[in-house]
PDB file of C-alpha atoms in Angstrom:
ATOM      1  CA  GLY A   1      70.283-158.022  56.965  1.00  0.00           C
ATOM      2  CA  GLY A   2      73.570-159.120  55.690  1.00  0.00           C
ATOM      3  CA  THR A   3      75.220-158.931  52.410  1.00  0.00           C
ATOM      4  CA  PRO A   4      73.161-160.748  49.608  1.00  0.00           C
ATOM      5  CA  GLY A   5      74.640-163.887  48.322  1.00  0.00           C
ATOM      6  CA  ALA A   6      77.120-163.959  51.038  1.00  0.00           C
ATOM      7  CA  LEU A   7      78.309-166.696  53.213  1.00  0.00           C
ATOM      8  CA  GLY A   8      76.343-166.980  55.797  1.00  0.00           C
ATOM      9  CA  PHE A   9      75.801-169.014  59.315  1.00  0.00           C
ATOM     10  CA  ASN A  10      72.784-169.073  61.075  1.00  0.00           C
ATOM     11  CA  VAL A  11      72.125-169.778  64.588  1.00  0.00           C
ATOM     12  CA  GLY A  12      68.421-171.514  65.295  1.00  0.00           C
ATOM     13  CA  ASN A  13      66.426-170.889  68.104  1.00  0.00           C
ATOM     14  CA  LEU A  14      65.275-173.109  71.086  1.00  0.00           C
ATOM     15  CA  SER A  15      62.985-173.716  73.295  1.00  0.00           C
ATOM     16  CA  GLY A  16      62.023-175.529  76.484  1.00  0.00           C
ATOM     17  CA  GLU A  17      61.406-176.502  80.175  1.00  0.00           C
ATOM     18  CA  VAL A  18      64.073-177.072  82.364  1.00  0.00           C
ATOM     19  CA  GLY A  19      65.332-180.424  82.631  1.00  0.00           C
ATOM     20  CA  THR A  20      65.155-181.066  78.964  1.00  0.00           C
ATOM     21  CA  GLU A  21      67.774-181.462  76.309  1.00  0.00           C
ATOM     22  CA  VAL A  22      66.921-179.571  73.586  1.00  0.00           C
ATOM     23  CA  CYS A  23      69.103-179.642  69.837  1.00  0.00           C
ATOM     24  CA  LEU A  24      69.585-176.349  67.978  1.00  0.00           C
ATOM     25  CA  PRO A  25      70.939-176.044  64.322  1.00  0.00           C
ATOM     26  CA  VAL A  26      73.433-174.042  63.040  1.00  0.00           C
ATOM     27  CA  THR A  27      72.421-173.780  59.298  1.00  0.00           C
ATOM     28  CA  VAL A  28      74.292-172.569  56.201  1.00  0.00           C
ATOM     29  CA  ALA A  29      73.912-170.185  53.023  1.00  0.00           C
ATOM     30  CA  ASN A  30      75.782-169.560  50.206  1.00  0.00           C
ATOM     31  CA  PHE A  31      78.498-172.401  51.416  1.00  0.00           C
ATOM     32  CA  ASP A  32      79.895-172.095  47.683  1.00  0.00           C
ATOM     33  CA  SER A  33      83.635-173.367  46.875  1.00  0.00           C
ATOM     34  CA  VAL A  34      84.277-172.875  50.896  1.00  0.00           C
ATOM     35  CA  ILE A  35      88.016-173.660  51.870  1.00  0.00           C
ATOM     36  CA  PHE A  36      88.065-172.823  55.714  1.00  0.00           C
ATOM     37  CA  TYR A  37      85.746-171.380  58.187  1.00  0.00           C
ATOM     38  CA  GLN A  38      86.242-170.739  61.652  1.00  0.00           C
ATOM     39  CA  TYR A  39      84.247-168.911  64.755  1.00  0.00           C
ATOM     40  CA  THR A  40      83.419-169.372  68.060  1.00  0.00           C
ATOM     41  CA  MET A  41      79.673-169.518  69.764  1.00  0.00           C
ATOM     42  CA  GLU A  42      78.882-168.325  73.090  1.00  0.00           C
ATOM     43  CA  TRP A  43      75.905-168.736  75.315  1.00  0.00           C
ATOM     44  CA  ASP A  44      74.824-168.358  79.052  1.00  0.00           C
ATOM     45  CA  ALA A  45      76.341-171.301  80.888  1.00  0.00           C
ATOM     46  CA  SER A  46      74.100-171.205  83.757  1.00  0.00           C
ATOM     47  CA  ILE A  47      71.198-171.760  81.616  1.00  0.00           C
ATOM     48  CA  LEU A  48      72.096-173.890  79.079  1.00  0.00           C
ATOM     49  CA  GLU A  49      74.784-176.603  79.383  1.00  0.00           C
ATOM     50  CA  LEU A  50      76.196-178.298  75.906  1.00  0.00           C
ATOM     51  CA  VAL A  51      75.946-181.798  76.192  1.00  0.00           C
ATOM     52  CA  ARG A  52      76.885-182.950  72.929  1.00  0.00           C
ATOM     53  CA  LEU A  53      76.970-181.683  68.972  1.00  0.00           C
ATOM     54  CA  ASP A  54      75.199-183.781  66.480  1.00  0.00           C
ATOM     55  CA  ASN A  55      73.958-183.890  62.780  1.00  0.00           C
ATOM     56  CA  CYS A  56      77.347-183.149  61.483  1.00  0.00           C
ATOM     57  CA  ASN A  57      77.412-181.878  58.016  1.00  0.00           C
ATOM     58  CA  SER A  58      78.697-185.468  56.095  1.00  0.00           C
ATOM     59  CA  ASP A  59      79.324-183.280  52.935  1.00  0.00           C
ATOM     60  CA  ILE A  60      82.188-182.053  54.126  1.00  0.00           C
ATOM     61  CA  ALA A  61      83.149-184.643  56.593  1.00  0.00           C
ATOM     62  CA  LEU A  62      82.975-182.372  59.308  1.00  0.00           C
ATOM     63  CA  ASN A  63      83.633-184.361  62.948  1.00  0.00           C
ATOM     64  CA  CYS A  64      80.973-183.944  65.610  1.00  0.00           C
ATOM     65  CA  VAL A  65      83.020-185.428  68.246  1.00  0.00           C
ATOM     66  CA  LEU A  66      83.964-182.910  70.725  1.00  0.00           C
ATOM     67  CA  GLY A  67      87.688-182.138  71.577  1.00  0.00           C
ATOM     68  CA  GLN A  68      88.882-183.344  68.357  1.00  0.00           C
ATOM     69  CA  THR A  69      89.358-182.159  64.596  1.00  0.00           C
ATOM     70  CA  ASN A  70      86.905-179.495  64.090  1.00  0.00           C
ATOM     71  CA  PHE A  71      85.063-178.702  67.712  1.00  0.00           C
ATOM     72  CA  ASN A  72      86.544-177.557  71.256  1.00  0.00           C
ATOM     73  CA  VAL A  73      84.978-175.950  74.201  1.00  0.00           C
ATOM     74  CA  THR A  74      87.334-173.897  75.875  1.00  0.00           C
ATOM     75  CA  SER A  75      85.182-172.885  78.609  1.00  0.00           C
ATOM     76  CA  PRO A  76      81.309-173.804  79.675  1.00  0.00           C
ATOM     77  CA  GLY A  77      79.326-171.356  77.700  1.00  0.00           C
ATOM     78  CA  VAL A  78      82.201-171.360  75.028  1.00  0.00           C
ATOM     79  CA  LEU A  79      82.784-173.338  71.953  1.00  0.00           C
ATOM     80  CA  ARG A  80      85.031-172.835  68.958  1.00  0.00           C
ATOM     81  CA  THR A  81      84.716-174.328  65.548  1.00  0.00           C
ATOM     82  CA  SER A  82      86.615-174.323  62.474  1.00  0.00           C
ATOM     83  CA  TRP A  83      87.058-176.834  59.326  1.00  0.00           C
ATOM     84  CA  THR A  84      89.471-176.735  56.092  1.00  0.00           C
ATOM     85  CA  ASP A  85      88.873-178.786  52.859  1.00  0.00           C
ATOM     86  CA  PRO A  86      92.131-181.075  52.942  1.00  0.00           C
ATOM     87  CA  SER A  87      91.510-180.550  48.833  1.00  0.00           C
ATOM     88  CA  THR A  88      91.905-176.893  49.150  1.00  0.00           C
ATOM     89  CA  LEU A  89      88.927-177.092  46.088  1.00  0.00           C
ATOM     90  CA  GLY A  90      86.417-176.144  48.223  1.00  0.00           C
ATOM     91  CA  LYS A  91      83.112-177.430  49.232  1.00  0.00           C
ATOM     92  CA  ASP A  92      79.522-176.733  48.329  1.00  0.00           C
ATOM     93  CA  ILE A  93      76.926-177.160  50.396  1.00  0.00           C
ATOM     94  CA  ALA A  94      72.995-176.403  50.047  1.00  0.00           C
ATOM     95  CA  ASP A  95      71.338-173.167  51.357  1.00  0.00           C
ATOM     96  CA  ASP A  96      69.648-173.567  54.910  1.00  0.00           C
ATOM     97  CA  ALA A  97      71.333-177.091  55.245  1.00  0.00           C
ATOM     98  CA  VAL A  98      72.540-177.857  58.390  1.00  0.00           C
ATOM     99  CA  LEU A  99      76.068-177.592  59.397  1.00  0.00           C
ATOM    100  CA  PHE A 100      75.803-179.076  62.902  1.00  0.00           C
ATOM    101  CA  GLU A 101      73.256-179.438  65.877  1.00  0.00           C
ATOM    102  CA  MET A 102      74.587-178.269  69.393  1.00  0.00           C
ATOM    103  CA  CYS A 103      72.294-180.235  71.703  1.00  0.00           C
ATOM    104  CA  PHE A 104      71.824-178.546  75.290  1.00  0.00           C
ATOM    105  CA  ASP A 105      70.678-179.448  79.113  1.00  0.00           C
ATOM    106  CA  LEU A 106      68.491-177.186  79.934  1.00  0.00           C
ATOM    107  CA  LYS A 107      69.477-176.077  83.450  1.00  0.00           C
ATOM    108  CA  ALA A 108      67.701-173.228  84.637  1.00  0.00           C
ATOM    109  CA  ALA A 109      64.661-170.778  83.716  1.00  0.00           C
ATOM    110  CA  GLY A 110      65.646-167.792  81.582  1.00  0.00           C
ATOM    111  CA  THR A 111      66.974-166.632  78.279  1.00  0.00           C
ATOM    112  CA  SER A 112      70.318-166.462  76.607  1.00  0.00           C
ATOM    113  CA  ASN A 113      71.962-165.682  73.353  1.00  0.00           C
ATOM    114  CA  ILE A 114      73.110-167.920  71.189  1.00  0.00           C
ATOM    115  CA  SER A 115      75.911-165.733  69.206  1.00  0.00           C
ATOM    116  CA  ILE A 116      78.577-166.660  66.732  1.00  0.00           C
ATOM    117  CA  THR A 117      81.368-164.106  67.969  1.00  0.00           C
ATOM    118  CA  GLU A 118      85.271-163.338  67.637  1.00  0.00           C
ATOM    119  CA  SER A 119      85.742-164.583  71.373  1.00  0.00           C
ATOM    120  CA  GLY A 120      89.543-166.002  71.108  1.00  0.00           C
ATOM    121  CA  LEU A 121      88.961-166.869  67.505  1.00  0.00           C
ATOM    122  CA  THR A 122      88.325-164.492  65.006  1.00  0.00           C
ATOM    123  CA  ILE A 123      85.106-165.192  62.230  1.00  0.00           C
ATOM    124  CA  GLU A 124      86.949-165.996  59.481  1.00  0.00           C
ATOM    125  CA  ALA A 125      86.368-167.890  55.901  1.00  0.00           C
ATOM    126  CA  GLU A 126      87.651-168.517  52.568  1.00  0.00           C
ATOM    127  CA  THR A 127      85.898-169.599  49.461  1.00  0.00           C
ATOM    128  CA  GLN A 128      87.628-170.287  45.803  1.00  0.00           C
ATOM    129  CA  ALA A 129      85.592-167.483  44.305  1.00  0.00           C
ATOM    130  CA  LEU A 130      86.083-164.708  46.892  1.00  0.00           C
ATOM    131  CA  GLY A 131      89.222-165.291  48.844  1.00  0.00           C
ATOM    132  CA  ALA A 132      89.564-164.589  52.737  1.00  0.00           C
ATOM    133  CA  LEU A 133      86.560-163.048  54.377  1.00  0.00           C
ATOM    134  CA  ASP A 134      86.200-161.537  57.848  1.00  0.00           C
ATOM    135  CA  ALA A 135      83.066-160.974  59.861  1.00  0.00           C
ATOM    136  CA  SER A 136      82.361-157.914  57.697  1.00  0.00           C
ATOM    137  CA  THR A 137      81.755-159.742  54.756  1.00  0.00           C
ATOM    138  CA  ILE A 138      79.937-162.836  56.325  1.00  0.00           C
ATOM    139  CA  ASN A 139      76.673-163.313  57.032  1.00  0.00           C
ATOM    140  CA  ILE A 140      75.873-163.838  60.936  1.00  0.00           C
ATOM    141  CA  THR A 141      72.628-164.578  62.499  1.00  0.00           C
ATOM    142  CA  ASN A 142      72.362-165.015  65.822  1.00  0.00           C
ATOM    143  CA  GLY A 143      69.952-167.084  67.716  1.00  0.00           C
ATOM    144  CA  THR A 144      68.020-167.060  71.084  1.00  0.00           C
ATOM    145  CA  ALA A 145      67.453-169.960  73.704  1.00  0.00           C
ATOM    146  CA  THR A 146      64.122-169.620  76.197  1.00  0.00           C
ATOM    147  CA  VAL A 147      64.040-172.019  79.092  1.00  0.00           C
ATOM    148  CA  THR A 148      61.012-172.039  81.100  1.00  0.00           C
ATOM    149  CA  THR A 149      60.134-173.918  84.323  1.00  0.00           C
ATOM    150  CA  GLY A 150      56.875-176.158  82.994  1.00  0.00           C
ATOM    151  CA  GLY A 151      53.245-176.402  84.195  1.00  0.00           C
ATOM    152  CA  ASP A 152      53.863-177.938  87.295  1.00  0.00           C
ATOM    153  CA  GLY A 153      53.673-174.940  89.708  1.00  0.00           C
ATOM    154  CA  GLY A 154      55.982-176.894  92.573  1.00  0.00           C
ATOM    155  CA  GLY A 155      58.885-176.169  93.630  1.00  0.00           C
ATOM    156  CA  GLY A 156      62.171-178.340  93.692  1.00  0.00           C
ATOM    157  CA  THR A 157      64.238-179.616  91.325  1.00  0.00           C
ATOM    158  CA  PRO A 158      62.615-181.654  88.518  1.00  0.00           C
ATOM    159  CA  GLY A 159      62.377-185.286  88.521  1.00  0.00           C
ATOM    160  CA  ALA A 160      64.272-184.888  92.083  1.00  0.00           C
ATOM    161  CA  LEU A 161      62.985-187.551  95.108  1.00  0.00           C
ATOM    162  CA  GLY A 162      60.968-185.995  97.096  1.00  0.00           C
ATOM    163  CA  PHE A 163      59.484-186.758 100.777  1.00  0.00           C
ATOM    164  CA  ASN A 164      56.529-185.774 102.407  1.00  0.00           C
ATOM    165  CA  VAL A 165      55.913-186.246 105.999  1.00  0.00           C
ATOM    166  CA  GLY A 166      52.193-186.480 107.486  1.00  0.00           C
ATOM    167  CA  ASN A 167      50.673-186.534 110.617  1.00  0.00           C
ATOM    168  CA  LEU A 168      50.140-188.905 113.565  1.00  0.00           C
ATOM    169  CA  SER A 169      47.305-188.631 116.249  1.00  0.00           C
ATOM    170  CA  GLY A 170      46.598-191.311 118.922  1.00  0.00           C
ATOM    171  CA  GLU A 171      46.562-191.809 122.271  1.00  0.00           C
ATOM    172  CA  VAL A 172      48.508-194.190 123.930  1.00  0.00           C
TER     173      VAL A 172
END
């Protein structure tokens, strides 16, 4: 869905097994002469733990360090992002290019939406050509994470230390 030709932010999908790290791309569409954007991303923190950001787009000098210029984790399962072109002339990024990747530790089996929301930070952008944009004029595609326990068939915590106690019999 969405508006043809409109600025778009697209969250990928991920799948993996508990105990692994998986990175999920956030890509763009029609990122043309963009001066500013901001939005919040949310996911189920009982299933996914954000451990780092990676592959931040160098065309707009996006800073991948959490808690610095462009990204702020406000609580588990909530990431706010914003970016402004210091020149205010607007920057372009090719369609389907990666804006950044979110790398998660997969903590528990289950399914989580990974959604762009307006929780505490409205979905906004500004371009040279179109001026101010909001959630009604920006195309958003949300993603899903599917985490499985893997095929080992055993219980317990993957990678945890285990002890097996055998039986002993004999005569004194």
